[in-house]
Short mmCIF file of N, CA and C in Angstrom, two decimals:
data_model
loop_
_atom_site.label_atom_id
_atom_site.label_comp_id
_atom_site.label_asym_id
_atom_site.label_seq_id
_atom_site.Cartn_x
_atom_site.Cartn_y
_atom_site.Cartn_z
N UNK J 1 -1.01 -17.88 29.69
CA UNK J 1 -1.15 -17.14 28.47
C UNK J 1 -2.14 -15.98 28.68
N UNK J 2 -1.72 -14.78 28.29
CA UNK J 2 -2.57 -13.61 28.46
C UNK J 2 -3.64 -13.56 27.37
N UNK J 3 -4.84 -13.21 27.74
CA UNK J 3 -5.92 -13.08 26.78
C UNK J 3 -5.83 -11.69 26.13
N UNK J 4 -5.96 -11.69 24.82
CA UNK J 4 -5.93 -10.45 24.05
C UNK J 4 -7.21 -10.40 23.23
N UNK J 5 -8.00 -9.34 23.41
CA UNK J 5 -9.27 -9.26 22.67
C UNK J 5 -9.08 -8.53 21.34
N UNK J 6 -9.91 -8.90 20.41
CA UNK J 6 -9.90 -8.25 19.09
C UNK J 6 -10.17 -6.75 19.25
N UNK J 7 -11.11 -6.43 20.12
CA UNK J 7 -11.49 -5.02 20.30
C UNK J 7 -10.34 -4.18 20.84
N UNK J 8 -9.55 -4.75 21.75
CA UNK J 8 -8.38 -4.04 22.27
C UNK J 8 -7.38 -3.73 21.16
N UNK J 9 -7.12 -4.73 20.32
CA UNK J 9 -6.17 -4.55 19.22
C UNK J 9 -6.72 -3.53 18.22
N UNK J 10 -8.00 -3.65 17.88
CA UNK J 10 -8.62 -2.70 16.96
C UNK J 10 -8.52 -1.27 17.50
N UNK J 11 -8.74 -1.08 18.78
CA UNK J 11 -8.67 0.26 19.38
C UNK J 11 -7.27 0.85 19.27
N UNK J 12 -6.25 0.03 19.53
CA UNK J 12 -4.87 0.52 19.42
C UNK J 12 -4.56 0.92 17.98
N UNK J 13 -4.91 0.06 17.05
CA UNK J 13 -4.60 0.36 15.64
C UNK J 13 -5.44 1.54 15.15
N UNK J 14 -6.66 1.65 15.63
CA UNK J 14 -7.51 2.78 15.27
C UNK J 14 -6.85 4.09 15.69
N UNK J 15 -6.22 4.10 16.86
CA UNK J 15 -5.58 5.30 17.39
C UNK J 15 -4.20 5.55 16.81
N UNK J 16 -3.42 4.49 16.62
CA UNK J 16 -2.02 4.65 16.26
C UNK J 16 -1.66 4.23 14.84
N UNK J 17 -2.56 3.53 14.16
CA UNK J 17 -2.24 2.90 12.88
C UNK J 17 -1.75 3.84 11.82
N UNK J 18 -0.98 3.32 10.90
CA UNK J 18 -0.37 2.00 10.85
C UNK J 18 0.70 1.85 11.94
N UNK J 19 0.80 0.63 12.45
CA UNK J 19 1.78 0.42 13.51
C UNK J 19 2.34 -1.01 13.47
N UNK J 20 3.49 -1.12 14.08
CA UNK J 20 4.18 -2.40 14.17
C UNK J 20 3.55 -3.27 15.25
N UNK J 21 3.67 -4.59 15.13
CA UNK J 21 3.15 -5.48 16.18
C UNK J 21 3.71 -5.16 17.56
N UNK J 22 4.99 -4.84 17.65
CA UNK J 22 5.59 -4.55 18.96
C UNK J 22 4.98 -3.30 19.59
N UNK J 23 4.55 -2.33 18.75
CA UNK J 23 3.89 -1.13 19.28
C UNK J 23 2.51 -1.48 19.82
N UNK J 24 1.85 -2.43 19.19
CA UNK J 24 0.53 -2.87 19.66
C UNK J 24 0.71 -3.58 21.00
N UNK J 25 1.67 -4.48 21.08
CA UNK J 25 1.95 -5.21 22.32
C UNK J 25 2.25 -4.22 23.45
N UNK J 26 3.09 -3.24 23.17
CA UNK J 26 3.47 -2.25 24.18
C UNK J 26 2.25 -1.43 24.63
N UNK J 27 1.45 -0.98 23.67
CA UNK J 27 0.27 -0.17 23.99
C UNK J 27 -0.74 -0.95 24.83
N UNK J 28 -0.81 -2.25 24.60
CA UNK J 28 -1.73 -3.09 25.36
C UNK J 28 -1.18 -3.47 26.73
N UNK J 29 0.12 -3.26 26.92
CA UNK J 29 0.74 -3.64 28.18
C UNK J 29 0.81 -5.15 28.34
N UNK J 30 0.90 -5.83 27.22
CA UNK J 30 0.95 -7.30 27.23
C UNK J 30 2.38 -7.75 26.96
N UNK J 31 2.65 -8.99 27.26
CA UNK J 31 3.97 -9.53 26.95
C UNK J 31 3.88 -10.69 25.96
N UNK J 32 2.68 -11.15 25.69
CA UNK J 32 2.50 -12.30 24.82
C UNK J 32 2.32 -11.87 23.36
N UNK J 33 3.45 -11.75 22.66
CA UNK J 33 3.41 -11.32 21.26
C UNK J 33 2.73 -12.36 20.37
N UNK J 34 2.81 -13.61 20.76
CA UNK J 34 2.17 -14.68 19.98
C UNK J 34 0.66 -14.47 19.91
N UNK J 35 0.04 -14.16 21.05
CA UNK J 35 -1.42 -13.95 21.08
C UNK J 35 -1.82 -12.71 20.29
N UNK J 36 -1.05 -11.66 20.39
CA UNK J 36 -1.34 -10.45 19.61
C UNK J 36 -1.22 -10.76 18.12
N UNK J 37 -0.21 -11.52 17.74
CA UNK J 37 -0.05 -11.93 16.34
C UNK J 37 -1.22 -12.77 15.86
N UNK J 38 -1.72 -13.63 16.70
CA UNK J 38 -2.87 -14.47 16.34
C UNK J 38 -4.12 -13.61 16.13
N UNK J 39 -4.31 -12.63 16.99
CA UNK J 39 -5.46 -11.73 16.86
C UNK J 39 -5.33 -10.90 15.58
N UNK J 40 -4.13 -10.41 15.29
CA UNK J 40 -3.90 -9.65 14.05
C UNK J 40 -4.23 -10.50 12.83
N UNK J 41 -3.79 -11.75 12.83
CA UNK J 41 -4.08 -12.65 11.70
C UNK J 41 -5.57 -12.85 11.53
N UNK J 42 -6.27 -13.02 12.62
CA UNK J 42 -7.72 -13.20 12.56
C UNK J 42 -8.41 -11.94 12.02
N UNK J 43 -7.96 -10.78 12.47
CA UNK J 43 -8.55 -9.51 12.00
C UNK J 43 -8.30 -9.30 10.51
N UNK J 44 -7.14 -9.71 10.04
CA UNK J 44 -6.84 -9.61 8.61
C UNK J 44 -7.75 -10.54 7.82
N UNK J 45 -7.90 -11.77 8.30
CA UNK J 45 -8.79 -12.74 7.64
C UNK J 45 -10.22 -12.23 7.56
N UNK J 46 -10.65 -11.50 8.57
CA UNK J 46 -12.02 -10.97 8.61
C UNK J 46 -12.14 -9.60 7.95
N UNK J 47 -11.09 -9.16 7.27
CA UNK J 47 -11.05 -7.86 6.58
C UNK J 47 -11.28 -6.67 7.50
N UNK J 48 -10.96 -6.82 8.76
CA UNK J 48 -11.06 -5.72 9.71
C UNK J 48 -9.73 -4.99 9.86
N UNK J 49 -8.69 -5.58 9.31
CA UNK J 49 -7.34 -5.05 9.43
C UNK J 49 -6.61 -5.35 8.13
N UNK J 50 -5.65 -4.50 7.80
CA UNK J 50 -4.80 -4.72 6.63
C UNK J 50 -3.35 -4.73 7.08
N UNK J 51 -2.51 -5.32 6.25
CA UNK J 51 -1.09 -5.41 6.55
C UNK J 51 -0.32 -4.81 5.37
N UNK J 52 0.76 -4.11 5.67
CA UNK J 52 1.54 -3.48 4.61
C UNK J 52 2.54 -4.44 4.01
N UNK J 53 2.93 -4.14 2.79
CA UNK J 53 4.06 -4.84 2.17
C UNK J 53 5.36 -4.18 2.61
N UNK J 54 5.30 -2.88 2.87
CA UNK J 54 6.46 -2.14 3.34
C UNK J 54 6.77 -2.58 4.77
N UNK J 55 8.01 -2.91 4.98
CA UNK J 55 8.42 -3.40 6.30
C UNK J 55 9.39 -2.43 6.96
N UNK J 56 9.34 -2.42 8.26
CA UNK J 56 10.33 -1.70 9.05
C UNK J 56 11.16 -2.80 9.70
N UNK J 57 12.38 -2.92 9.24
CA UNK J 57 13.18 -4.10 9.61
C UNK J 57 12.58 -5.28 8.88
N UNK J 58 12.09 -6.25 9.65
CA UNK J 58 11.44 -7.42 9.03
C UNK J 58 9.95 -7.46 9.32
N UNK J 59 9.43 -6.41 9.96
CA UNK J 59 8.03 -6.42 10.38
C UNK J 59 7.16 -5.53 9.50
N UNK J 60 6.00 -6.04 9.11
CA UNK J 60 5.04 -5.19 8.40
C UNK J 60 4.30 -4.32 9.41
N UNK J 61 3.57 -3.36 8.91
CA UNK J 61 2.71 -2.52 9.74
C UNK J 61 1.27 -2.97 9.55
N UNK J 62 0.47 -2.74 10.56
CA UNK J 62 -0.94 -3.10 10.51
C UNK J 62 -1.76 -1.81 10.58
N UNK J 63 -2.83 -1.78 9.79
CA UNK J 63 -3.69 -0.61 9.76
C UNK J 63 -5.11 -1.02 9.43
N UNK J 64 -6.03 -0.10 9.67
CA UNK J 64 -7.44 -0.39 9.44
C UNK J 64 -7.87 0.20 8.10
N UNK J 65 -8.87 -0.42 7.47
CA UNK J 65 -9.41 0.19 6.26
C UNK J 65 -9.80 1.64 6.54
N UNK J 66 -9.40 2.52 5.64
CA UNK J 66 -9.64 3.94 5.83
C UNK J 66 -8.41 4.71 6.31
N UNK J 67 -7.40 3.97 6.77
CA UNK J 67 -6.16 4.62 7.22
C UNK J 67 -5.10 4.67 6.12
N UNK J 68 -5.47 4.36 4.89
CA UNK J 68 -4.51 4.34 3.79
C UNK J 68 -3.73 5.65 3.63
N UNK J 69 -4.37 6.82 3.80
CA UNK J 69 -3.57 8.05 3.67
C UNK J 69 -2.40 8.13 4.64
N UNK J 70 -2.48 7.46 5.76
CA UNK J 70 -1.40 7.47 6.76
C UNK J 70 -0.20 6.62 6.33
N UNK J 71 -0.36 5.81 5.28
CA UNK J 71 0.76 4.98 4.82
C UNK J 71 1.93 5.83 4.32
N UNK J 72 1.67 7.08 3.93
CA UNK J 72 2.76 7.93 3.45
C UNK J 72 3.87 8.05 4.49
N UNK J 73 3.53 7.89 5.76
CA UNK J 73 4.54 7.95 6.82
C UNK J 73 5.57 6.83 6.70
N UNK J 74 5.21 5.75 6.01
CA UNK J 74 6.13 4.63 5.85
C UNK J 74 7.17 4.88 4.76
N UNK J 75 6.96 5.89 3.94
CA UNK J 75 7.88 6.14 2.83
C UNK J 75 9.29 6.42 3.30
N UNK J 76 9.44 6.92 4.51
CA UNK J 76 10.78 7.19 5.03
C UNK J 76 11.57 5.90 5.28
N UNK J 77 10.89 4.76 5.26
CA UNK J 77 11.56 3.48 5.48
C UNK J 77 11.88 2.75 4.17
N UNK J 78 11.59 3.39 3.03
CA UNK J 78 11.92 2.78 1.74
C UNK J 78 13.40 2.97 1.45
N UNK J 79 13.97 2.04 0.69
CA UNK J 79 15.36 2.22 0.29
C UNK J 79 15.42 3.35 -0.75
N UNK J 80 16.60 3.79 -1.07
CA UNK J 80 16.79 4.96 -1.93
C UNK J 80 16.14 4.79 -3.31
N UNK J 81 16.29 3.63 -3.92
CA UNK J 81 15.72 3.39 -5.25
C UNK J 81 14.20 3.38 -5.21
N UNK J 82 13.63 2.71 -4.22
CA UNK J 82 12.17 2.67 -4.08
C UNK J 82 11.62 4.05 -3.72
N UNK J 83 12.36 4.80 -2.92
CA UNK J 83 11.92 6.15 -2.53
C UNK J 83 11.88 7.06 -3.76
N UNK J 84 12.81 6.87 -4.66
CA UNK J 84 12.83 7.66 -5.91
C UNK J 84 11.58 7.37 -6.73
N UNK J 85 11.21 6.11 -6.87
CA UNK J 85 9.99 5.74 -7.60
C UNK J 85 8.76 6.26 -6.87
N UNK J 86 8.75 6.14 -5.55
CA UNK J 86 7.65 6.65 -4.73
C UNK J 86 7.46 8.15 -4.98
N UNK J 87 8.54 8.91 -4.92
CA UNK J 87 8.47 10.36 -5.10
C UNK J 87 7.94 10.72 -6.49
N UNK J 88 8.41 10.01 -7.50
CA UNK J 88 7.97 10.26 -8.88
C UNK J 88 6.48 9.98 -9.03
N UNK J 89 6.04 8.86 -8.52
CA UNK J 89 4.62 8.49 -8.63
C UNK J 89 3.73 9.41 -7.80
N UNK J 90 4.19 9.79 -6.61
CA UNK J 90 3.36 10.67 -5.77
C UNK J 90 3.21 12.04 -6.43
N UNK J 91 4.20 12.44 -7.19
CA UNK J 91 4.14 13.73 -7.88
C UNK J 91 3.30 13.65 -9.15
N UNK J 92 3.52 12.64 -9.97
CA UNK J 92 2.86 12.53 -11.27
C UNK J 92 1.49 11.87 -11.21
N UNK J 93 1.25 11.03 -10.23
CA UNK J 93 0.01 10.28 -9.98
C UNK J 93 -0.19 9.10 -10.92
N UNK J 94 0.20 9.20 -12.18
CA UNK J 94 0.10 8.09 -13.13
C UNK J 94 1.37 8.07 -13.97
N UNK J 95 1.96 6.87 -14.11
CA UNK J 95 3.18 6.71 -14.91
C UNK J 95 2.98 5.58 -15.92
N UNK J 96 3.49 5.78 -17.10
CA UNK J 96 3.42 4.75 -18.15
C UNK J 96 4.67 3.87 -18.03
N UNK J 97 4.46 2.61 -17.77
CA UNK J 97 5.54 1.67 -17.51
C UNK J 97 6.59 1.65 -18.62
N UNK J 98 6.15 1.65 -19.87
CA UNK J 98 7.08 1.53 -21.00
C UNK J 98 7.99 2.75 -21.16
N UNK J 99 7.67 3.84 -20.50
CA UNK J 99 8.48 5.06 -20.64
C UNK J 99 9.40 5.27 -19.44
N UNK J 100 9.47 4.31 -18.57
CA UNK J 100 10.27 4.47 -17.35
C UNK J 100 11.60 3.74 -17.44
N UNK J 101 12.55 4.20 -16.65
CA UNK J 101 13.83 3.50 -16.54
C UNK J 101 13.58 2.14 -15.89
N UNK J 102 14.36 1.13 -16.26
CA UNK J 102 14.15 -0.21 -15.68
C UNK J 102 14.15 -0.24 -14.15
N UNK J 103 15.02 0.53 -13.51
CA UNK J 103 15.08 0.50 -12.05
C UNK J 103 13.79 1.07 -11.44
N UNK J 104 13.19 2.06 -12.07
CA UNK J 104 11.93 2.63 -11.59
C UNK J 104 10.81 1.62 -11.78
N UNK J 105 10.83 0.91 -12.92
CA UNK J 105 9.81 -0.12 -13.18
C UNK J 105 9.85 -1.21 -12.11
N UNK J 106 11.04 -1.64 -11.77
CA UNK J 106 11.21 -2.67 -10.73
C UNK J 106 10.71 -2.15 -9.38
N UNK J 107 11.08 -0.93 -9.06
CA UNK J 107 10.67 -0.34 -7.78
C UNK J 107 9.17 -0.18 -7.68
N UNK J 108 8.52 0.22 -8.75
CA UNK J 108 7.06 0.38 -8.72
C UNK J 108 6.37 -0.96 -8.42
N UNK J 109 6.95 -2.04 -8.90
CA UNK J 109 6.40 -3.36 -8.61
C UNK J 109 6.66 -3.77 -7.16
N UNK J 110 7.71 -3.20 -6.57
CA UNK J 110 8.08 -3.55 -5.19
C UNK J 110 7.31 -2.74 -4.15
N UNK J 111 6.89 -1.54 -4.49
CA UNK J 111 6.23 -0.68 -3.50
C UNK J 111 4.71 -0.79 -3.64
N UNK J 112 4.21 -1.98 -3.44
CA UNK J 112 2.80 -2.30 -3.65
C UNK J 112 1.85 -1.50 -2.78
N UNK J 113 2.32 -0.98 -1.67
CA UNK J 113 1.45 -0.17 -0.82
C UNK J 113 1.12 1.17 -1.48
N UNK J 114 1.97 1.61 -2.38
CA UNK J 114 1.83 2.95 -2.96
C UNK J 114 1.53 2.96 -4.45
N UNK J 115 1.84 1.90 -5.16
CA UNK J 115 1.65 1.86 -6.61
C UNK J 115 0.67 0.75 -6.97
N UNK J 116 -0.28 1.09 -7.79
CA UNK J 116 -1.30 0.12 -8.22
C UNK J 116 -1.23 -0.01 -9.74
N UNK J 117 -1.13 -1.24 -10.23
CA UNK J 117 -1.05 -1.42 -11.69
C UNK J 117 -2.39 -1.13 -12.35
N UNK J 118 -2.31 -0.59 -13.51
CA UNK J 118 -3.47 -0.21 -14.29
C UNK J 118 -3.21 -0.67 -15.72
N UNK J 119 -4.04 -1.57 -16.22
CA UNK J 119 -3.90 -2.02 -17.60
C UNK J 119 -4.82 -1.21 -18.49
N UNK J 120 -4.25 -0.65 -19.55
CA UNK J 120 -5.03 0.17 -20.47
C UNK J 120 -4.80 -0.35 -21.88
N UNK J 121 -5.89 -0.48 -22.63
CA UNK J 121 -5.79 -0.87 -24.04
C UNK J 121 -5.39 0.35 -24.85
N UNK J 122 -4.24 0.25 -25.47
CA UNK J 122 -3.73 1.33 -26.32
C UNK J 122 -3.53 0.72 -27.71
N UNK J 123 -4.31 1.18 -28.67
CA UNK J 123 -4.23 0.64 -30.03
C UNK J 123 -4.33 -0.88 -30.03
N UNK J 124 -5.29 -1.41 -29.31
CA UNK J 124 -5.58 -2.84 -29.21
C UNK J 124 -4.44 -3.65 -28.57
N UNK J 125 -3.59 -2.96 -27.83
CA UNK J 125 -2.50 -3.61 -27.12
C UNK J 125 -2.56 -3.16 -25.66
N UNK J 126 -2.46 -4.11 -24.73
CA UNK J 126 -2.49 -3.75 -23.31
C UNK J 126 -1.16 -3.16 -22.88
N UNK J 127 -1.25 -2.05 -22.18
CA UNK J 127 -0.07 -1.42 -21.61
C UNK J 127 -0.28 -1.25 -20.11
N UNK J 128 0.82 -1.28 -19.40
CA UNK J 128 0.76 -1.11 -17.95
C UNK J 128 1.08 0.34 -17.61
N UNK J 129 0.22 0.90 -16.79
CA UNK J 129 0.45 2.19 -16.18
C UNK J 129 0.48 1.95 -14.67
N UNK J 130 1.04 2.86 -13.93
CA UNK J 130 1.05 2.79 -12.47
C UNK J 130 0.33 3.99 -11.93
N UNK J 131 -0.62 3.74 -11.04
CA UNK J 131 -1.34 4.86 -10.44
C UNK J 131 -0.97 4.97 -8.97
N UNK J 132 -0.99 6.19 -8.48
CA UNK J 132 -0.78 6.49 -7.07
C UNK J 132 -1.89 5.82 -6.29
N UNK J 133 -1.57 5.18 -5.21
CA UNK J 133 -2.53 4.37 -4.45
C UNK J 133 -3.72 5.15 -3.93
N UNK J 134 -3.61 6.45 -3.74
CA UNK J 134 -4.72 7.26 -3.23
C UNK J 134 -5.60 7.83 -4.34
N UNK J 135 -5.22 7.61 -5.59
CA UNK J 135 -6.02 8.06 -6.73
C UNK J 135 -7.19 7.09 -6.86
N UNK J 136 -8.40 7.60 -6.82
CA UNK J 136 -9.56 6.72 -6.82
C UNK J 136 -9.68 5.95 -8.13
N UNK J 137 -10.33 4.80 -8.07
CA UNK J 137 -10.50 3.97 -9.26
C UNK J 137 -11.42 4.62 -10.29
N UNK J 138 -12.34 5.46 -9.85
CA UNK J 138 -13.30 6.06 -10.76
C UNK J 138 -12.76 7.23 -11.55
N UNK J 139 -11.66 7.81 -11.12
CA UNK J 139 -11.11 8.98 -11.78
C UNK J 139 -9.79 8.62 -12.44
N UNK J 140 -9.73 8.86 -13.72
CA UNK J 140 -8.49 8.61 -14.44
C UNK J 140 -7.75 9.92 -14.62
N UNK J 141 -6.50 9.85 -14.44
CA UNK J 141 -5.64 11.01 -14.61
C UNK J 141 -5.74 11.50 -16.06
N UNK J 142 -5.61 12.80 -16.30
CA UNK J 142 -5.70 13.32 -17.67
C UNK J 142 -4.76 12.63 -18.66
N UNK J 143 -3.61 12.14 -18.20
CA UNK J 143 -2.67 11.46 -19.11
C UNK J 143 -3.24 10.17 -19.67
N UNK J 144 -4.20 9.55 -18.96
CA UNK J 144 -4.74 8.28 -19.44
C UNK J 144 -6.10 8.41 -20.11
N UNK J 145 -6.71 9.59 -20.07
CA UNK J 145 -8.05 9.76 -20.62
C UNK J 145 -8.13 9.47 -22.11
N UNK J 146 -7.04 9.68 -22.83
CA UNK J 146 -7.09 9.46 -24.28
C UNK J 146 -7.12 7.99 -24.65
N UNK J 147 -6.87 7.12 -23.68
CA UNK J 147 -6.90 5.69 -23.96
C UNK J 147 -8.28 5.12 -23.69
N UNK J 148 -8.65 4.13 -24.48
CA UNK J 148 -10.04 3.64 -24.51
C UNK J 148 -10.52 3.02 -23.21
N UNK J 149 -10.03 1.89 -22.84
CA UNK J 149 -10.61 1.21 -21.68
C UNK J 149 -9.56 0.98 -20.61
N UNK J 150 -9.99 1.11 -19.39
CA UNK J 150 -9.05 0.95 -18.28
C UNK J 150 -9.58 -0.13 -17.33
N UNK J 151 -8.66 -0.95 -16.84
CA UNK J 151 -9.01 -1.99 -15.89
C UNK J 151 -7.99 -1.95 -14.76
N UNK J 152 -8.46 -1.72 -13.56
CA UNK J 152 -7.57 -1.67 -12.42
C UNK J 152 -7.36 -3.08 -11.88
N UNK J 153 -6.11 -3.41 -11.61
CA UNK J 153 -5.78 -4.70 -10.99
C UNK J 153 -5.47 -4.44 -9.53
N UNK J 154 -6.28 -4.98 -8.65
CA UNK J 154 -6.01 -4.78 -7.22
C UNK J 154 -6.06 -6.05 -6.46
#
């Protein structure tokens, strides 16, 4: 069994991330995908690595905290319906769930890497909004400023 160090995996992902496990294995010149997978799991547990919900084929991508802006490259792997929701959210930055078509609502729930739910009290009733994943938690889009309190669910 080939030894795979955490630092080697971190260096590859730091340079190439987000990336597929097979790309990490190839970059390391290793053949033991099991060991690389074990190291990735350990890095995720230690919050040194993150894993995407968006998959290429059946595999997620791995990336380091701070590489979130690079996730946009994964949008080309979304299906047509999810890509439509992605494009709408990336353009508008905040969307009100109750005003969206049902298919867009479903897609926003599916593209967790790019859409973050935001609960806002509107007239003493909680409503769901969707924010673009790169929109900081401290800044609310002008469309939501008129609502009283906001709580981000992450």
